[in-house]
DNA sequence: TGAATAGTGTCTGTGAGACAATATTAT
DNA sequence: ATAATATTGTCTCACAGACACTATTCA
């Protein structure tokens, strides 16, 4: 068939001739939690944590998964992610970025569903407690060597463990392909989404100001350092750390007192 | 409806109750071209280049676009990208990575089509000349300030210019949102895909070995430096450059002679 | 007073930027 | 001989790692 104009072509266009697919947006919501200390001198330990939802429907009934849902036919994908964020965690206006698109034809047993994953960061103090009743924060701990990644998630009642194999891609690249080796409590390919998100965050914390999305307005440098340490999974030296973040923060005249030790100045984020 | 098992649920599942969408894979294929010098002493100038295809069908008939096509209902997205790579440029087994997923509901006038974009890199010497008849390599030049990006594409016969506005996203991040200001020769949202890819490549060239995917097996350090310079859009100092790439390359005993100047050793990539 | 954290000083080595100097080829 | 590129030497400065030291609070 020949057309004389774009308009004419569009009028005659029959979109039903192709097989179509469904799309979901899945969100990795990361935050940092305090574990209240029982020693008046000690600071609260920080934990890196992720929000998971227990499925009460098939498929993967009773397994945990990332907050997610179908993208509407006329909905911008990121808007779908934000809608889900509002629904599951009752939060809006937080940092969100697209992570990766997972499209394995077998990743969902129902039908072909492509998942666009997003990573969101939030300061837990800003959380209303109205997270959905099936949702729960899990503390993340991660062990990694050259070949495998072990992840342990814990929400105080339940522990989720899984193991991922890293496969170096054929072509020249630092990029890994991930493969699930062990997993029995997480739905879909979500173990891989979680690992991808953690890796992205670990990278970005070093060369961007992304971390301040997980901090309250005022914070001590000790707290900030603990957040870096818990995400990077390693101890940092105080003077080096302070040099690195020196031009990202602004000292205020507020102090944090009350611990059985020298009080600390409160700082806030200084945008460039 | 209540189900007693996943199997039972899946048997009863009716996927037609949701409105579905179509998906395409679009590929940014980057390479580096030589502009043959007419001075026997001078080295060939290098150009950073991208492969575009002229559309001979609606929509956007006669405009240029990235090689792309629909993702099959049972096809892995990356496999679709590779299939298109084979079809349009007759190449396979080259570096490819997922770039970003563009899903604006209005990005295609026909219907809702989500595009997963990929970036591929190739050494032009490996190119068979059997690229599809509508395809053409365009030399890229780019000018950037804090607010805008100007891109100029040239294939020797035709020039494509477009302008992109950078919008700093609301939340703490170094990520920009891009918006097309001027464009009349490129189809869809492809100006934004091109800019996103260039930015990704510029970043990755600094902290990965990705550049060697655009190099032949043997190359001189001068050539390698020129590729860096043409991608980064700035001159580098020789000694500094050599220090940086020293442990990524291996000196061979081959030499490159023939220029009216001191001959150069040929190097090859050394994997870590 | 002492446990615990806050904050600073400084030595050292690494590595990038800058510029200069030397080497080698084809015409 | 000369234009052009190839390659190395070296000075300086910025900065990260490492460790030591001082400051301050509250039970």
Coordinates of C-alpha atoms (C1' of nucleotides) in Angstrom, one line a residue:
Chain A
X1 CA 0.0 0.0 0.0
X2 CA 1.2 3.5 -0.9
X3 CA 0.6 6.6 1.1
X4 CA 0.9 10.2 0.1
X5 CA 1.3 11.7 3.5
X6 CA 2.1 10.9 7.1
X7 CA -1.5 11.7 8.0
X8 CA -2.9 9.3 5.5
X9 CA -0.6 6.6 6.7
X10 CA -1.5 7.1 10.3
X11 CA -5.2 7.0 9.6
X12 CA -4.8 3.6 7.9
X13 CA -2.4 2.2 10.5
X14 CA -3.6 -1.0 12.1
X15 CA -1.7 -1.5 15.3
X16 CA -3.3 -4.9 16.0
X17 CA -1.2 -6.7 13.4
X18 CA 1.7 -7.0 15.8
X19 CA 1.8 -9.2 18.9
X20 CA 2.1 -6.9 21.9
X21 CA 3.4 -7.2 25.4
X22 CA 2.9 -5.9 28.9
X23 CA 5.2 -3.8 30.9
X24 CA 5.7 -3.3 34.6
X25 CA 7.7 -0.7 36.6
X26 CA 9.5 -2.2 39.6
X27 CA 11.2 0.0 42.2
X28 CA 14.1 -0.6 44.5
X29 CA 13.6 1.7 47.4
X30 CA 16.7 2.1 49.4
X31 CA 17.1 3.8 52.8
X32 CA 19.3 3.7 55.9
X33 CA 17.9 2.6 59.2
X34 CA 19.1 3.1 62.8
X35 CA 19.5 0.2 65.1
X36 CA 19.0 1.8 68.5
X37 CA 22.0 1.3 70.8
X38 CA 21.6 0.2 74.4
X39 CA 24.9 1.8 75.5
X40 CA 24.3 5.5 76.2
X41 CA 27.8 6.3 74.9
X42 CA 27.5 4.4 71.6
X43 CA 26.0 5.8 68.5
X44 CA 23.2 4.0 66.7
X45 CA 24.4 1.6 64.2
X46 CA 23.2 2.2 60.7
X47 CA 21.9 -0.4 58.3
X48 CA 21.4 -0.2 54.6
X49 CA 17.8 -1.3 53.8
X50 CA 15.4 -2.1 51.0
X51 CA 11.6 -2.1 50.9
X52 CA 10.0 -5.4 49.9
X53 CA 6.4 -6.4 49.6
X54 CA 4.9 -9.8 50.4
X55 CA 2.8 -11.1 47.5
X56 CA -0.7 -12.2 48.4
X57 CA -1.6 -13.3 44.9
X58 CA -0.3 -15.6 42.3
X59 CA 2.1 -15.9 40.7
X60 CA 4.8 -16.3 43.4
X61 CA 2.2 -16.1 46.1
X62 CA 3.7 -15.6 49.6
X63 CA 7.1 -14.7 48.1
X64 CA 8.7 -11.3 48.6
X65 CA 9.1 -8.9 45.7
X66 CA 9.9 -5.3 44.9
X67 CA 7.0 -2.9 44.8
X68 CA 5.8 -2.8 41.3
X69 CA 2.9 -2.8 38.9
X70 CA 1.7 -2.5 35.4
X71 CA 2.4 0.5 33.3
X72 CA -0.8 2.1 31.9
X73 CA -1.2 2.2 28.2
X74 CA -1.0 6.0 28.2
X75 CA 1.3 6.4 31.2
X76 CA 4.9 7.6 31.1
X77 CA 6.9 4.7 32.7
X78 CA 8.5 6.9 35.3
X79 CA 5.1 8.2 36.3
X80 CA 4.0 4.6 36.8
X81 CA 7.0 4.1 39.1
X82 CA 6.0 7.2 41.1
X83 CA 2.4 6.1 41.3
X84 CA 3.5 2.8 42.8
X85 CA 5.9 4.6 45.2
X86 CA 2.9 6.5 46.5
X87 CA 0.7 3.5 46.8
X88 CA 3.1 1.1 48.4
X89 CA 5.2 3.4 50.6
X90 CA 3.0 6.5 50.7
X91 CA 5.9 8.7 49.6
X92 CA 6.4 11.1 46.8
X93 CA 8.9 13.7 45.6
X94 CA 11.9 11.6 46.3
X95 CA 15.0 10.8 44.2
X96 CA 14.3 8.3 41.5
X97 CA 16.3 7.1 38.5
X98 CA 15.9 4.4 35.9
X99 CA 18.1 1.4 36.5
X100 CA 17.7 -1.2 33.8
X101 CA 15.1 -3.0 31.7
X102 CA 14.7 -6.7 32.2
X103 CA 13.1 -8.5 29.3
X104 CA 13.7 -12.2 29.4
X105 CA 10.7 -13.8 27.8
X106 CA 10.4 -16.3 30.6
X107 CA 10.9 -14.0 33.5
X108 CA 7.1 -14.0 34.3
X109 CA 5.2 -17.3 34.1
X110 CA 2.0 -15.5 33.1
X111 CA 3.0 -14.0 29.8
X112 CA 5.6 -11.7 28.3
X113 CA 6.2 -8.9 30.7
X114 CA 9.1 -6.5 30.4
X115 CA 10.1 -4.9 33.6
X116 CA 11.6 -1.4 33.7
X117 CA 13.3 -1.1 37.1
X118 CA 13.9 2.1 39.0
X119 CA 16.0 3.0 42.0
X120 CA 14.6 5.4 44.6
X121 CA 16.3 6.8 47.7
X122 CA 14.7 8.2 50.8
X123 CA 15.6 9.5 54.2
X124 CA 13.7 7.3 56.6
X125 CA 12.8 10.2 58.8
X126 CA 10.6 11.5 56.0
X127 CA 8.7 8.3 55.9
X128 CA 5.2 8.4 57.0
X129 CA 4.5 5.1 58.8
X130 CA 1.7 4.4 56.4
X131 CA 3.6 1.9 54.2
X132 CA 1.2 -0.7 52.8
X133 CA 0.5 -3.6 55.2
X134 CA 2.4 -6.1 53.1
X135 CA 5.5 -4.0 52.8
X136 CA 8.5 -4.3 55.1
X137 CA 12.0 -2.9 55.4
X138 CA 14.8 -5.4 55.1
X139 CA 18.4 -4.7 56.3
X140 CA 20.8 -5.6 53.5
X141 CA 24.2 -7.2 54.0
X142 CA 26.3 -8.2 51.1
X143 CA 29.4 -10.3 50.6
X144 CA 31.2 -10.3 47.2
X145 CA 34.1 -12.0 45.6
X146 CA 35.2 -12.2 42.0
X147 CA 32.7 -14.8 41.1
X148 CA 29.7 -14.6 43.4
X149 CA 27.6 -12.3 45.5
X150 CA 25.8 -13.3 48.6
X151 CA 23.0 -11.2 49.9
X152 CA 21.3 -11.4 53.2
X153 CA 18.1 -9.5 53.9
X154 CA 16.6 -9.3 57.3
X155 CA 13.5 -7.5 58.6
X156 CA 13.7 -8.7 62.2
X157 CA 11.3 -11.6 61.6
X158 CA 12.4 -13.2 58.5
X159 CA 15.6 -13.8 56.7
X160 CA 16.0 -13.9 52.9
X161 CA 19.3 -15.2 51.5
X162 CA 20.3 -15.5 47.9
X163 CA 23.3 -16.0 45.8
X164 CA 24.2 -14.5 42.4
X165 CA 26.9 -15.6 40.0
X166 CA 28.8 -12.9 38.2
X167 CA 29.6 -13.7 34.5
X168 CA 32.1 -11.5 32.8
X169 CA 30.6 -10.6 29.4
X170 CA 32.4 -11.8 26.3
X171 CA 33.3 -8.5 24.9
X172 CA 35.6 -6.0 26.5
X173 CA 33.7 -4.5 29.3
X174 CA 33.6 -4.2 33.1
X175 CA 30.0 -5.1 33.0
X176 CA 28.8 -8.3 34.5
X177 CA 25.9 -10.4 33.6
X178 CA 24.2 -11.8 36.7
X179 CA 22.7 -15.2 37.1
X180 CA 20.7 -16.5 40.1
X181 CA 22.2 -19.5 41.8
X182 CA 20.3 -19.8 45.0
X183 CA 17.0 -18.1 45.9
X184 CA 13.8 -19.4 47.3
X185 CA 12.0 -16.4 48.9
X186 CA 12.1 -13.7 46.2
X187 CA 9.8 -13.6 43.2
X188 CA 10.7 -13.1 39.5
X189 CA 14.2 -12.0 38.7
X190 CA 14.2 -9.6 41.5
X191 CA 17.4 -10.9 43.1
X192 CA 19.2 -9.6 40.0
X193 CA 17.4 -6.3 40.2
X194 CA 18.5 -5.8 43.8
X195 CA 22.1 -6.6 43.0
X196 CA 22.1 -4.3 40.0
X197 CA 20.8 -1.5 42.1
X198 CA 23.3 -2.0 44.9
X199 CA 26.1 -1.9 42.4
X200 CA 24.8 1.2 40.8
X201 CA 24.4 3.0 44.2
X202 CA 27.9 1.9 45.3
X203 CA 29.3 3.5 42.1
X204 CA 27.3 6.6 42.2
X205 CA 27.9 7.4 45.8
X206 CA 31.6 8.0 44.9
X207 CA 31.1 10.4 42.1
X208 CA 27.8 12.1 42.7
X209 CA 25.9 13.7 45.6
X210 CA 23.3 11.0 45.6
X211 CA 23.8 10.1 49.2
X212 CA 22.2 13.3 50.5
X213 CA 18.9 11.9 49.4
X214 CA 19.1 9.5 52.2
X215 CA 20.1 12.0 54.8
X216 CA 17.9 14.3 56.9
X217 CA 18.4 18.1 56.5
X218 CA 20.8 18.3 59.4
X219 CA 23.3 15.5 60.2
X220 CA 26.6 15.0 61.8
X221 CA 29.7 14.0 59.8
X222 CA 29.9 10.9 61.8
X223 CA 26.4 9.9 60.6
X224 CA 27.2 10.7 57.0
X225 CA 30.4 8.7 57.2
X226 CA 28.5 5.7 58.6
X227 CA 26.1 5.9 55.7
X228 CA 29.0 5.8 53.3
X229 CA 30.5 2.9 55.2
X230 CA 27.4 0.9 55.3
X231 CA 26.7 1.3 51.5
X232 CA 30.3 0.7 50.5
X233 CA 30.7 -2.1 53.0
X234 CA 34.0 -0.9 54.3
X235 CA 35.5 1.4 57.0
X236 CA 36.7 4.8 55.9
X237 CA 39.4 6.9 57.6
X238 CA 38.1 10.0 59.3
X239 CA 40.4 12.6 57.9
X240 CA 40.3 11.3 54.4
X241 CA 36.5 11.2 54.5
X242 CA 36.2 14.7 55.8
X243 CA 38.4 16.0 53.1
X244 CA 36.4 14.3 50.4
X245 CA 33.0 15.6 51.5
X246 CA 34.3 19.0 52.8
X247 CA 33.0 21.0 49.8
X248 CA 29.7 19.1 49.7
X249 CA 28.6 20.1 53.2
X250 CA 28.1 23.3 55.1
X251 CA 28.7 23.6 58.9
X252 CA 25.8 25.0 60.8
X253 CA 25.9 26.5 64.3
X254 CA 23.7 23.7 65.6
X255 CA 25.2 21.0 67.8
X256 CA 24.1 17.5 68.5
X257 CA 24.5 16.8 72.2
X258 CA 23.3 14.0 74.5
X259 CA 25.7 11.2 73.8
X260 CA 28.3 10.4 76.5
X261 CA 31.0 12.0 74.4
X262 CA 32.1 15.2 72.7
X263 CA 29.1 16.8 70.9
X264 CA 29.2 17.2 67.1
X265 CA 28.3 20.0 64.8
X266 CA 25.4 19.5 62.6
X267 CA 26.0 20.0 58.9
X268 CA 23.8 20.3 55.9
X269 CA 24.1 19.6 52.2
X270 CA 25.6 22.4 50.1
X271 CA 24.5 22.2 46.5
X272 CA 27.2 23.2 43.9
Chain B
X1 CA -11.6 -16.1 42.2
X2 CA -9.5 -18.2 44.5
X3 CA -6.8 -20.6 43.4
X4 CA -5.1 -23.4 45.2
X5 CA -1.9 -23.5 43.4
X6 CA 0.3 -21.5 41.0
X7 CA -0.4 -24.0 38.3
X8 CA -4.1 -23.6 38.6
X9 CA -3.8 -19.8 38.6
X10 CA -1.7 -19.8 35.5
X11 CA -4.1 -22.1 33.7
X12 CA -6.9 -19.7 34.3
X13 CA -4.9 -16.6 33.6
X14 CA -6.3 -14.4 30.9
X15 CA -3.6 -12.1 29.6
X16 CA -6.0 -10.3 27.2
X17 CA -7.6 -8.3 30.0
X18 CA -4.8 -5.7 30.0
X19 CA -4.0 -3.2 27.3
X20 CA -0.6 -4.0 25.9
X21 CA 2.0 -2.1 24.0
X22 CA 4.8 -2.6 21.5
X23 CA 8.5 -2.5 22.0
X24 CA 11.4 -1.7 19.8
X25 CA 15.1 -2.0 20.2
X26 CA 17.1 0.9 18.8
X27 CA 20.9 0.9 18.5
X28 CA 23.4 3.6 18.6
X29 CA 26.4 2.2 16.7
X30 CA 29.5 4.2 17.3
X31 CA 32.8 3.9 15.5
X32 CA 35.8 6.0 14.6
X33 CA 36.5 6.9 11.0
X34 CA 39.7 8.1 9.3
X35 CA 39.8 11.1 7.1
X36 CA 42.6 10.4 4.7
X37 CA 45.3 13.1 4.8
X38 CA 46.8 14.6 1.7
X39 CA 50.1 15.5 3.4
X40 CA 52.4 12.5 3.4
X41 CA 53.8 13.5 6.8
X42 CA 50.5 14.1 8.5
X43 CA 48.5 11.4 10.2
X44 CA 44.9 10.7 9.3
X45 CA 42.5 12.7 11.2
X46 CA 40.0 10.7 13.2
X47 CA 36.3 11.3 13.5
X48 CA 33.8 9.9 15.9
X49 CA 30.9 8.6 13.9
X50 CA 27.4 7.1 14.2
X51 CA 25.4 4.9 11.9
X52 CA 22.0 6.3 10.8
X53 CA 19.4 4.9 8.5
X54 CA 17.2 6.8 6.1
X55 CA 13.5 5.9 6.6
X56 CA 11.7 5.0 3.4
X57 CA 8.4 4.3 5.1
X58 CA 6.0 6.3 7.2
X59 CA 6.1 7.5 9.9
X60 CA 8.9 10.0 9.5
X61 CA 9.4 9.1 5.9
X62 CA 12.7 10.4 4.5
X63 CA 14.0 11.4 7.9
X64 CA 17.1 9.7 9.4
X65 CA 16.8 7.4 12.4
X66 CA 18.8 4.9 14.4
X67 CA 18.8 1.3 13.2
X68 CA 15.9 -0.3 15.1
X69 CA 13.0 -2.6 14.9
X70 CA 10.2 -4.4 16.8
X71 CA 11.1 -6.8 19.5
X72 CA 9.4 -10.2 18.9
X73 CA 7.0 -11.5 21.5
X74 CA 9.3 -14.3 22.5
X75 CA 12.5 -12.6 21.8
X76 CA 15.0 -11.4 24.4
X77 CA 15.4 -7.6 23.9
X78 CA 19.1 -7.7 23.5
X79 CA 18.7 -10.5 20.9
X80 CA 16.4 -8.2 19.0
X81 CA 19.1 -5.5 19.1
X82 CA 21.7 -8.0 17.8
X83 CA 19.3 -9.2 15.0
X84 CA 18.9 -5.6 13.9
X85 CA 22.7 -5.0 14.0
X86 CA 23.1 -8.0 11.7
X87 CA 20.5 -6.8 9.3
X88 CA 21.4 -3.1 9.1
X89 CA 25.1 -3.2 9.4
X90 CA 25.9 -6.9 8.7
X91 CA 27.9 -7.1 11.9
X92 CA 27.8 -9.4 14.8
X93 CA 29.8 -10.2 18.0
X94 CA 30.6 -6.7 18.8
X95 CA 30.3 -4.8 22.1
X96 CA 26.8 -3.9 23.0
X97 CA 25.2 -2.6 26.2
X98 CA 21.8 -1.4 27.2
X99 CA 21.5 2.4 27.4
X100 CA 18.1 3.6 28.5
X101 CA 14.4 2.9 28.0
X102 CA 12.4 5.6 26.5
X103 CA 8.7 5.4 27.0
X104 CA 6.9 8.6 26.5
X105 CA 3.4 7.7 25.3
X106 CA 3.6 10.2 22.5
X107 CA 7.0 9.4 21.2
X108 CA 5.6 7.4 18.3
X109 CA 2.6 8.8 16.4
X110 CA 1.3 5.3 15.5
X111 CA 0.7 3.9 18.9
X112 CA 2.3 3.3 22.3
X113 CA 5.8 2.1 21.5
X114 CA 8.5 1.8 24.2
X115 CA 12.0 1.9 22.9
X116 CA 14.9 0.1 24.6
X117 CA 18.1 1.7 23.3
X118 CA 21.4 0.0 23.1
X119 CA 24.9 1.3 22.4
X120 CA 27.2 -0.7 20.3
X121 CA 30.9 -0.1 19.4
X122 CA 32.8 -1.3 16.5
X123 CA 36.2 -1.0 14.9
X124 CA 35.5 0.2 11.4
X125 CA 38.2 -2.0 9.9
X126 CA 36.0 -5.0 10.9
X127 CA 33.1 -3.6 9.0
X128 CA 32.1 -5.5 5.9
X129 CA 31.0 -2.9 3.3
X130 CA 27.6 -4.6 3.1
X131 CA 25.8 -2.1 5.3
X132 CA 22.2 -1.8 4.2
X133 CA 21.6 0.6 1.3
X134 CA 19.7 3.1 3.4
X135 CA 22.4 3.3 6.1
X136 CA 25.2 5.8 6.3
X137 CA 28.0 6.8 8.7
X138 CA 27.8 10.3 10.0
X139 CA 30.7 12.1 11.6
X140 CA 29.7 13.6 15.0
X141 CA 30.7 16.9 16.4
X142 CA 29.4 18.2 19.6
X143 CA 29.4 21.5 21.4
X144 CA 28.2 21.7 25.0
X145 CA 27.7 24.4 27.6
X146 CA 25.8 24.3 30.9
X147 CA 22.4 24.6 29.4
X148 CA 22.5 23.2 25.8
X149 CA 24.1 20.7 23.5
X150 CA 24.6 21.3 19.8
X151 CA 25.2 18.3 17.7
X152 CA 26.3 18.3 14.1
X153 CA 26.2 15.1 12.0
X154 CA 27.8 14.9 8.6
X155 CA 28.1 12.0 6.1
X156 CA 29.8 14.0 3.4
X157 CA 26.6 14.6 1.5
X158 CA 24.1 15.8 4.1
X159 CA 24.3 17.7 7.4
X160 CA 22.1 17.1 10.3
X161 CA 22.0 19.6 13.1
X162 CA 20.0 19.6 16.3
X163 CA 20.0 21.2 19.6
X164 CA 19.1 19.8 23.0
X165 CA 18.3 21.5 26.2
X166 CA 19.7 20.1 29.5
X167 CA 17.3 20.3 32.4
X168 CA 18.8 19.6 35.8
X169 CA 16.4 17.3 37.6
X170 CA 14.7 18.5 40.7
X171 CA 16.2 16.0 43.1
X172 CA 19.8 15.8 44.1
X173 CA 21.5 14.2 41.1
X174 CA 24.0 14.9 38.4
X175 CA 21.5 13.5 35.9
X176 CA 20.1 15.7 33.3
X177 CA 16.8 15.4 31.6
X178 CA 17.0 16.2 27.9
X179 CA 14.6 18.1 25.7
X180 CA 14.7 18.6 22.0
X181 CA 14.8 22.3 21.0
X182 CA 15.7 22.2 17.4
X183 CA 15.6 19.2 15.1
X184 CA 14.2 18.6 11.6
X185 CA 16.0 15.7 10.1
X186 CA 15.9 13.0 12.8
X187 CA 12.9 10.8 13.5
X188 CA 11.2 10.1 16.9
X189 CA 13.1 11.1 20.0
X190 CA 16.4 9.9 18.5
X191 CA 18.2 13.1 19.1
X192 CA 17.9 12.4 22.8
X193 CA 19.0 8.8 22.4
X194 CA 22.1 10.0 20.6
X195 CA 23.0 12.6 23.2
X196 CA 22.5 10.0 26.0
X197 CA 24.8 7.6 24.3
X198 CA 27.6 10.1 23.7
X199 CA 27.4 11.1 27.4
X200 CA 27.5 7.5 28.5
X201 CA 30.5 6.8 26.2
X202 CA 32.4 9.8 27.4
X203 CA 32.0 8.7 31.0
X204 CA 32.8 5.1 30.4
X205 CA 35.9 5.8 28.3
X206 CA 37.5 7.2 31.5
X207 CA 36.9 4.4 33.9
X208 CA 36.6 1.3 31.7
X209 CA 38.4 -0.4 28.8
X210 CA 35.5 0.1 26.5
X211 CA 37.5 2.1 23.9
X212 CA 39.4 -1.0 22.7
X213 CA 36.2 -2.2 21.1
X214 CA 36.7 0.6 18.6
X215 CA 40.3 -0.2 18.0
X216 CA 41.9 -2.7 15.6
X217 CA 44.1 -5.5 17.1
X218 CA 47.3 -3.5 16.6
X219 CA 47.4 0.2 16.9
X220 CA 49.9 3.0 17.8
X221 CA 49.5 5.0 20.9
X222 CA 49.1 8.1 18.8
X223 CA 46.0 6.6 17.2
X224 CA 44.6 5.5 20.5
X225 CA 45.1 9.0 21.9
X226 CA 43.4 10.5 18.9
X227 CA 40.4 8.3 19.6
X228 CA 40.2 9.4 23.2
X229 CA 40.5 13.0 22.1
X230 CA 37.8 12.8 19.5
X231 CA 35.4 11.2 21.9
X232 CA 36.2 13.5 24.8
X233 CA 36.3 16.5 22.5
X234 CA 39.6 17.8 24.0
X235 CA 43.3 17.5 23.5
X236 CA 45.3 15.4 25.9
X237 CA 48.9 15.7 26.9
X238 CA 51.1 12.9 25.6
X239 CA 52.9 11.9 28.8
X240 CA 49.8 12.0 30.9
X241 CA 47.9 9.9 28.4
X242 CA 50.7 7.4 28.2
X243 CA 50.8 7.0 31.9
X244 CA 47.0 6.5 32.1
X245 CA 46.8 3.7 29.5
X246 CA 50.2 2.2 30.2
X247 CA 48.8 -0.9 32.0
X248 CA 46.0 -1.4 29.5
X249 CA 48.3 -1.9 26.5
X250 CA 51.1 -4.2 25.6
X251 CA 54.0 -3.2 23.3
X252 CA 54.7 -5.5 20.4
X253 CA 57.8 -5.7 18.3
X254 CA 55.9 -4.6 15.2
X255 CA 56.4 -1.1 14.0
X256 CA 54.3 1.2 11.9
X257 CA 56.5 2.9 9.2
X258 CA 55.7 4.9 6.1
X259 CA 54.8 8.3 7.5
X260 CA 57.4 11.0 7.0
X261 CA 58.4 10.9 10.6
X262 CA 59.7 8.7 13.4
X263 CA 57.9 5.3 13.2
X264 CA 55.8 4.1 16.1
X265 CA 55.6 0.8 17.9
X266 CA 52.3 -1.1 17.5
X267 CA 50.5 -1.9 20.7
X268 CA 47.7 -4.2 21.6
X269 CA 45.1 -4.4 24.3
X270 CA 46.1 -6.1 27.5
X271 CA 43.2 -7.6 29.4
X272 CA 43.4 -7.4 33.1
Chain C
dT1 C1' 37.7 9.8 85.7
dG2 C1' 37.1 7.2 81.5
dA3 C1' 34.7 5.5 77.5
dA4 C1' 33.3 7.1 73.4
dT5 C1' 33.0 10.1 69.6
dA6 C1' 34.6 14.7 67.2
dG7 C1' 37.8 17.0 64.9
dT8 C1' 42.7 18.4 63.3
dG9 C1' 47.8 18.0 62.0
dT10 C1' 51.1 16.1 59.3
dC11 C1' 54.1 12.8 56.9
dT12 C1' 54.4 10.1 52.8
dG13 C1' 53.7 8.3 48.4
dT14 C1' 51.1 8.4 44.1
dG15 C1' 49.7 10.3 40.2
dA16 C1' 48.1 14.1 37.1
dG17 C1' 49.3 18.6 34.6
dA18 C1' 52.8 21.1 32.3
dC19 C1' 56.6 21.7 29.6
dA20 C1' 61.0 20.5 27.8
dA21 C1' 64.1 17.5 25.5
dT22 C1' 65.5 13.8 22.5
dA23 C1' 64.7 10.2 18.7
dT24 C1' 63.6 8.8 14.1
dT25 C1' 61.7 8.7 9.7
dA26 C1' 60.5 10.0 4.3
dT27 C1' 60.9 13.3 1.2
Chain D
dA1 C1' 67.8 19.6 6.2
dT2 C1' 63.1 19.7 7.7
dA3 C1' 58.5 18.7 9.0
dA4 C1' 56.1 15.8 11.6
dT5 C1' 55.3 12.4 15.0
dA6 C1' 57.2 9.2 18.8
dT7 C1' 58.8 8.8 23.2
dT8 C1' 60.8 9.9 27.6
dG9 C1' 62.4 12.9 31.6
dT10 C1' 61.3 15.7 35.3
dC11 C1' 59.3 19.4 38.1
dT12 C1' 55.4 20.8 40.7
dC13 C1' 51.1 20.5 42.9
dA14 C1' 47.0 18.2 44.6
dC15 C1' 45.4 14.7 47.1
dA16 C1' 44.5 10.1 49.3
dG17 C1' 46.2 6.8 52.9
dA18 C1' 47.9 6.3 57.4
dC19 C1' 48.6 7.4 62.0
dA20 C1' 48.9 10.3 65.8
dC21 C1' 47.1 13.8 68.6
dT22 C1' 43.9 16.9 71.0
dA23 C1' 39.0 18.2 72.4
dT24 C1' 34.6 17.5 74.7
dT25 C1' 30.8 15.4 76.8
dC26 C1' 28.1 12.6 80.5
dA27 C1' 27.2 8.8 83.6

